[in-house]
Amino acid sequence: MQKVVLITGASAGIGKATALELARAGHTVYGAARRVPLMGELRDAGGHALELDARRPEDLERAVATVVEEQGRIDVLVNNAGTVLHGAAEDVPLDLARDQFEVNVFAPARLIQLALPHMREQGSGTIVNVSSIGGEIALPLGCWYYATKHALEAYSDSLRMEVEPFGIDVVVIQPGIIKTGFEDRTAQDLREISGATAYRDMAQAMAARAEAQLGENSPGSDPAVVAAVIRQAVEAGKPETRYAVGWMADKLLELNRTLPDREFDKLVTGTAKNGTVKTGTPK
């Protein structure tokens, strides 16, 4: 069955891959992002491109209104747009922390508020919130990013129970390490925010590692593997509530669920006796 889909963050990475996957599968896809010129491939695949800045409430309202006006319905909302910031908890200015929540939590929440009345009227719908394995685990020097993903998952769990009676499904996607441009500013952020503070040794080491893993040296899975799982959830009669996908996803989640907290801490900070675990920021 062809579905009408709105997906945010569709100009690159997971969002672009998902928009193309769904459009090529025959769904009516509206990709939304700040960088509209980068969505030419989606247009070529028969999709629609909308300009959207997640920080602008009027953009959120216009995106949902456009989809409903042009198609008469909205079947799927994929909240994929996100941002990441690296630095020690003591060092990160709180205005930057608030911005993380604005983009990663409040923008998805507002889009959901806008889409839900239409989905309830239809008696069906699927909300896909792209979280991260960072919605369950946390690594050092990324506390605010992980806080937003933990919040998004708790929000999704409550939402799922609220909207199930109306025939609406809520799905959480938990990507592991994925090869995108999501971490391009990691080293710069670390050095600017914590590179000369009490946390400088950890920050400088993590920045150096991030630089070494850029480009072809980047570990992780192709965004297409996440796109395929999102398509699976969108097309399922009754999707799973969570899908962990991509490099290190299942492994890190299992370690976090089974190891004592301090043992997991040692593992991810590289001080475990059995060696270091070299990962980037999930998603």
Short mmCIF file of C-alpha atoms in Angstrom, two decimals:
data_model
loop_
_atom_site.label_atom_id
_atom_site.label_comp_id
_atom_site.label_asym_id
_atom_site.label_seq_id
_atom_site.Cartn_x
_atom_site.Cartn_y
_atom_site.Cartn_z
CA MET A 1 0.00 0.00 0.00
CA GLN A 2 1.36 3.40 -1.00
CA LYS A 3 1.82 5.73 1.96
CA VAL A 4 2.31 9.47 2.31
CA VAL A 5 5.51 10.12 4.21
CA LEU A 6 7.13 13.20 5.71
CA ILE A 7 10.78 12.77 6.70
CA THR A 8 13.02 15.41 8.25
CA GLY A 9 16.76 15.73 7.77
CA ALA A 10 16.36 14.37 4.25
CA SER A 11 19.28 16.15 2.59
CA ALA A 12 22.03 13.81 3.82
CA GLY A 13 22.93 10.65 5.68
CA ILE A 14 20.17 8.45 7.09
CA GLY A 15 17.44 10.89 6.11
CA LYS A 16 18.48 11.05 2.46
CA ALA A 17 18.91 7.29 2.23
CA THR A 18 15.49 6.71 3.80
CA ALA A 19 13.72 9.23 1.59
CA LEU A 20 15.17 7.62 -1.53
CA GLU A 21 14.42 4.10 -0.27
CA LEU A 22 10.77 4.93 0.36
CA ALA A 23 10.31 6.94 -2.84
CA ARG A 24 11.78 4.16 -4.97
CA ALA A 25 9.46 1.70 -3.21
CA GLY A 26 6.49 3.66 -4.52
CA HIS A 27 5.57 5.77 -1.51
CA THR A 28 4.77 9.48 -1.76
CA VAL A 29 7.70 11.09 0.02
CA TYR A 30 8.16 14.63 1.26
CA GLY A 31 11.75 15.23 2.32
CA ALA A 32 12.32 18.22 4.57
CA ALA A 33 15.66 19.87 5.33
CA ARG A 34 17.43 23.20 5.47
CA ARG A 35 19.56 22.40 2.41
CA VAL A 36 16.92 22.03 -0.29
CA PRO A 37 19.41 22.00 -3.22
CA LEU A 38 20.85 18.76 -1.84
CA MET A 39 17.53 16.98 -2.35
CA GLY A 40 17.66 16.93 -6.16
CA GLU A 41 18.09 13.17 -6.17
CA LEU A 42 14.87 12.81 -4.20
CA ARG A 43 13.03 14.96 -6.74
CA ASP A 44 14.45 12.81 -9.53
CA ALA A 45 13.03 9.77 -7.74
CA GLY A 46 9.57 11.34 -7.72
CA GLY A 47 9.70 12.82 -4.23
CA HIS A 48 9.03 16.33 -2.99
CA ALA A 49 11.52 18.67 -1.29
CA LEU A 50 10.51 21.08 1.48
CA GLU A 51 12.63 23.68 3.21
CA LEU A 52 12.61 23.13 6.96
CA ASP A 53 14.71 24.42 9.83
CA ALA A 54 13.84 22.40 12.93
CA ARG A 55 14.42 25.49 15.07
CA ARG A 56 11.65 27.44 13.33
CA PRO A 57 8.10 26.58 14.51
CA GLU A 58 6.59 28.12 11.38
CA ASP A 59 8.61 25.73 9.22
CA LEU A 60 7.30 22.75 11.16
CA GLU A 61 3.71 23.92 10.78
CA ARG A 62 4.13 24.63 7.09
CA ALA A 63 5.66 21.22 6.38
CA VAL A 64 2.74 19.24 7.82
CA ALA A 65 0.18 21.60 6.32
CA THR A 66 1.75 21.26 2.86
CA VAL A 67 1.66 17.47 2.96
CA VAL A 68 -1.97 17.36 4.10
CA GLU A 69 -3.12 20.04 1.64
CA GLU A 70 -1.47 18.35 -1.32
CA GLN A 71 -2.17 14.71 -0.47
CA GLY A 72 -5.20 14.85 1.79
CA ARG A 73 -3.50 12.72 4.44
CA ILE A 74 -0.24 11.94 6.22
CA ASP A 75 0.46 8.29 6.93
CA VAL A 76 4.04 8.33 8.18
CA LEU A 77 6.16 10.87 10.03
CA VAL A 78 9.87 10.09 10.23
CA ASN A 79 11.62 12.36 12.73
CA ASN A 80 15.22 12.03 11.63
CA ALA A 81 16.73 15.53 11.78
CA GLY A 82 19.21 15.92 14.60
CA THR A 83 22.35 17.60 15.78
CA VAL A 84 25.27 16.56 17.99
CA LEU A 85 27.62 18.48 20.26
CA HIS A 86 30.75 17.22 21.99
CA GLY A 87 32.31 18.56 25.16
CA ALA A 88 32.49 17.85 28.87
CA ALA A 89 29.34 18.42 30.91
CA GLU A 90 31.07 21.08 32.99
CA ASP A 91 32.23 22.97 29.91
CA VAL A 92 29.27 23.02 27.51
CA PRO A 93 27.39 26.35 27.63
CA LEU A 94 23.77 25.73 28.54
CA ASP A 95 22.48 27.69 25.56
CA LEU A 96 24.13 25.10 23.34
CA ALA A 97 22.62 22.33 25.45
CA ARG A 98 19.17 23.87 25.06
CA ASP A 99 19.66 23.98 21.30
CA GLN A 100 20.35 20.23 21.34
CA PHE A 101 16.98 19.69 22.99
CA GLU A 102 15.26 22.11 20.63
CA VAL A 103 16.35 20.19 17.54
CA ASN A 104 16.47 16.63 18.86
CA VAL A 105 13.40 16.58 21.13
CA PHE A 106 11.08 19.57 20.86
CA ALA A 107 11.01 19.81 17.06
CA PRO A 108 10.00 16.13 16.71
CA ALA A 109 7.45 16.59 19.48
CA ARG A 110 5.90 19.57 17.69
CA LEU A 111 5.73 17.74 14.37
CA ILE A 112 4.00 14.88 16.14
CA GLN A 113 1.47 17.27 17.65
CA LEU A 114 0.76 18.63 14.19
CA ALA A 115 0.47 15.21 12.51
CA LEU A 116 -1.53 13.36 15.15
CA PRO A 117 -4.96 14.98 14.55
CA HIS A 118 -4.82 13.86 10.92
CA MET A 119 -3.68 10.37 11.83
CA ARG A 120 -6.42 10.03 14.45
CA GLU A 121 -9.02 11.11 11.93
CA GLN A 122 -7.68 8.49 9.50
CA GLY A 123 -7.59 5.85 12.19
CA SER A 124 -4.04 4.94 11.22
CA GLY A 125 -0.50 6.22 11.08
CA THR A 126 3.11 5.48 11.91
CA ILE A 127 5.50 7.75 13.78
CA VAL A 128 9.16 6.80 13.41
CA ASN A 129 11.55 8.52 15.79
CA VAL A 130 15.19 8.07 14.82
CA SER A 131 17.03 7.83 18.10
CA SER A 132 20.38 6.09 18.53
CA ILE A 133 21.87 3.36 20.64
CA GLY A 134 22.74 6.52 22.57
CA GLY A 135 19.11 6.48 23.64
CA GLU A 136 20.10 3.69 26.04
CA ILE A 137 23.85 4.08 26.53
CA ALA A 138 26.09 7.09 27.11
CA LEU A 139 29.73 7.75 26.24
CA PRO A 140 31.96 10.48 27.67
CA LEU A 141 32.06 14.02 26.27
CA GLY A 142 28.62 13.84 24.69
CA CYS A 143 26.28 14.14 27.65
CA TRP A 144 23.78 16.54 26.10
CA TYR A 145 23.41 14.54 22.90
CA TYR A 146 22.80 11.36 24.88
CA ALA A 147 20.41 13.20 27.18
CA THR A 148 18.29 14.23 24.17
CA LYS A 149 18.17 10.69 22.82
CA HIS A 150 17.24 9.24 26.22
CA ALA A 151 14.48 11.86 26.39
CA LEU A 152 13.24 11.05 22.88
CA GLU A 153 12.97 7.37 23.75
CA ALA A 154 11.05 7.96 26.98
CA TYR A 155 8.77 10.36 25.11
CA SER A 156 8.23 7.71 22.42
CA ASP A 157 7.34 5.05 24.98
CA SER A 158 4.67 7.21 26.60
CA LEU A 159 3.38 8.33 23.21
CA ARG A 160 3.10 4.75 21.97
CA MET A 161 0.71 3.84 24.78
CA GLU A 162 -1.35 6.99 24.31
CA VAL A 163 -1.96 6.67 20.58
CA GLU A 164 -2.26 2.88 20.18
CA PRO A 165 -6.06 3.00 20.70
CA PHE A 166 -6.30 5.25 17.61
CA GLY A 167 -4.51 2.75 15.35
CA ILE A 168 -1.24 4.69 15.38
CA ASP A 169 2.13 2.98 15.81
CA VAL A 170 5.24 4.56 17.34
CA VAL A 171 8.60 3.12 16.36
CA VAL A 172 12.07 3.93 17.73
CA ILE A 173 15.07 3.37 15.46
CA GLN A 174 18.41 2.88 17.25
CA PRO A 175 21.28 3.24 14.78
CA GLY A 176 24.76 2.24 15.88
CA ILE A 177 27.82 3.72 14.22
CA ILE A 178 26.79 4.92 10.76
CA LYS A 179 28.99 6.45 8.06
CA THR A 180 27.56 9.94 7.61
CA GLY A 181 28.79 13.50 8.01
CA PHE A 182 27.12 13.61 11.42
CA GLU A 183 30.44 13.72 13.26
CA ASP A 184 32.40 16.04 10.99
CA ARG A 185 32.66 18.71 13.70
CA THR A 186 33.51 16.33 16.54
CA ALA A 187 37.21 17.17 16.79
CA GLN A 188 36.57 20.90 16.40
CA ASP A 189 33.88 20.91 19.10
CA LEU A 190 36.03 18.94 21.52
CA ARG A 191 39.00 21.24 21.14
CA GLU A 192 36.96 24.45 21.27
CA ILE A 193 34.86 23.46 24.29
CA SER A 194 37.09 21.20 26.37
CA GLY A 195 40.51 21.22 24.72
CA ALA A 196 42.02 23.57 27.31
CA THR A 197 40.00 22.70 30.41
CA ALA A 198 40.39 20.15 33.19
CA TYR A 199 39.11 17.56 30.67
CA ARG A 200 41.70 18.41 28.01
CA ASP A 201 43.52 15.05 28.04
CA MET A 202 40.36 13.10 27.31
CA ALA A 203 39.09 15.71 24.85
CA GLN A 204 42.35 15.93 22.89
CA ALA A 205 42.64 12.13 22.70
CA MET A 206 39.06 11.78 21.49
CA ALA A 207 39.56 14.61 18.97
CA ALA A 208 42.64 12.94 17.54
CA ARG A 209 40.78 9.66 17.23
CA ALA A 210 37.84 11.38 15.54
CA GLU A 211 40.17 12.95 12.97
CA ALA A 212 41.81 9.60 12.29
CA GLN A 213 38.40 8.08 11.54
CA LEU A 214 37.21 10.68 9.04
CA GLY A 215 36.53 9.85 5.39
CA GLU A 216 37.44 6.39 4.15
CA ASN A 217 38.77 5.47 7.59
CA SER A 218 35.38 6.01 9.19
CA PRO A 219 34.04 2.88 10.89
CA GLY A 220 30.42 1.97 10.66
CA SER A 221 27.59 0.89 8.42
CA ASP A 222 26.22 2.57 5.32
CA PRO A 223 23.08 4.69 5.93
CA ALA A 224 21.28 2.36 3.51
CA VAL A 225 21.09 -0.35 6.19
CA VAL A 226 19.11 2.02 8.43
CA ALA A 227 16.92 3.11 5.52
CA ALA A 228 16.03 -0.51 4.82
CA VAL A 229 14.96 -1.06 8.43
CA ILE A 230 12.86 2.11 8.45
CA ARG A 231 11.14 0.93 5.27
CA GLN A 232 10.50 -2.41 6.98
CA ALA A 233 8.86 -0.62 9.90
CA VAL A 234 6.81 1.66 7.63
CA GLU A 235 5.47 -1.21 5.55
CA ALA A 236 4.87 -3.66 8.42
CA GLY A 237 1.32 -4.44 9.43
CA LYS A 238 2.41 -4.21 13.06
CA PRO A 239 5.98 -2.93 13.39
CA GLU A 240 8.29 -3.65 16.27
CA THR A 241 8.53 -0.89 18.86
CA ARG A 242 12.34 -0.71 18.52
CA TYR A 243 14.86 -1.59 15.85
CA ALA A 244 18.60 -1.58 16.63
CA VAL A 245 20.58 -1.45 13.39
CA GLY A 246 24.11 -0.87 12.17
CA TRP A 247 27.66 -1.45 13.28
CA MET A 248 28.12 -2.10 17.02
CA ALA A 249 24.43 -1.49 17.76
CA ASP A 250 23.45 -4.87 19.16
CA LYS A 251 26.86 -5.45 20.74
CA LEU A 252 27.01 -2.17 22.66
CA LEU A 253 23.38 -2.40 23.75
CA GLU A 254 23.93 -5.92 25.04
CA LEU A 255 27.09 -4.90 26.92
CA ASN A 256 25.28 -1.96 28.48
CA ARG A 257 22.36 -4.14 29.54
CA THR A 258 24.50 -6.89 31.08
CA LEU A 259 27.66 -5.31 32.49
CA PRO A 260 27.72 -3.49 35.84
CA ASP A 261 27.83 0.27 35.30
CA ARG A 262 31.46 0.73 36.29
CA GLU A 263 32.59 -2.13 34.09
CA PHE A 264 30.82 -0.56 31.13
CA ASP A 265 32.39 2.78 32.03
CA LYS A 266 35.86 1.22 31.92
CA LEU A 267 35.11 -0.41 28.61
CA VAL A 268 33.99 2.71 26.78
CA THR A 269 36.63 4.99 28.28
CA GLY A 270 39.34 2.62 27.12
CA THR A 271 40.66 1.49 30.49
CA ALA A 272 39.31 -2.04 30.48
CA LYS A 273 41.93 -4.73 30.91
CA ASN A 274 40.96 -6.38 27.64
CA GLY A 275 41.74 -3.26 25.60
CA THR A 276 39.93 -0.25 24.21
CA VAL A 277 36.69 0.05 22.36
CA LYS A 278 37.03 2.57 19.52
CA THR A 279 33.71 3.97 18.50
CA GLY A 280 32.27 7.23 17.30
CA THR A 281 29.08 8.81 18.46
CA PRO A 282 26.16 6.51 17.59
CA LYS A 283 24.03 7.69 14.65
#
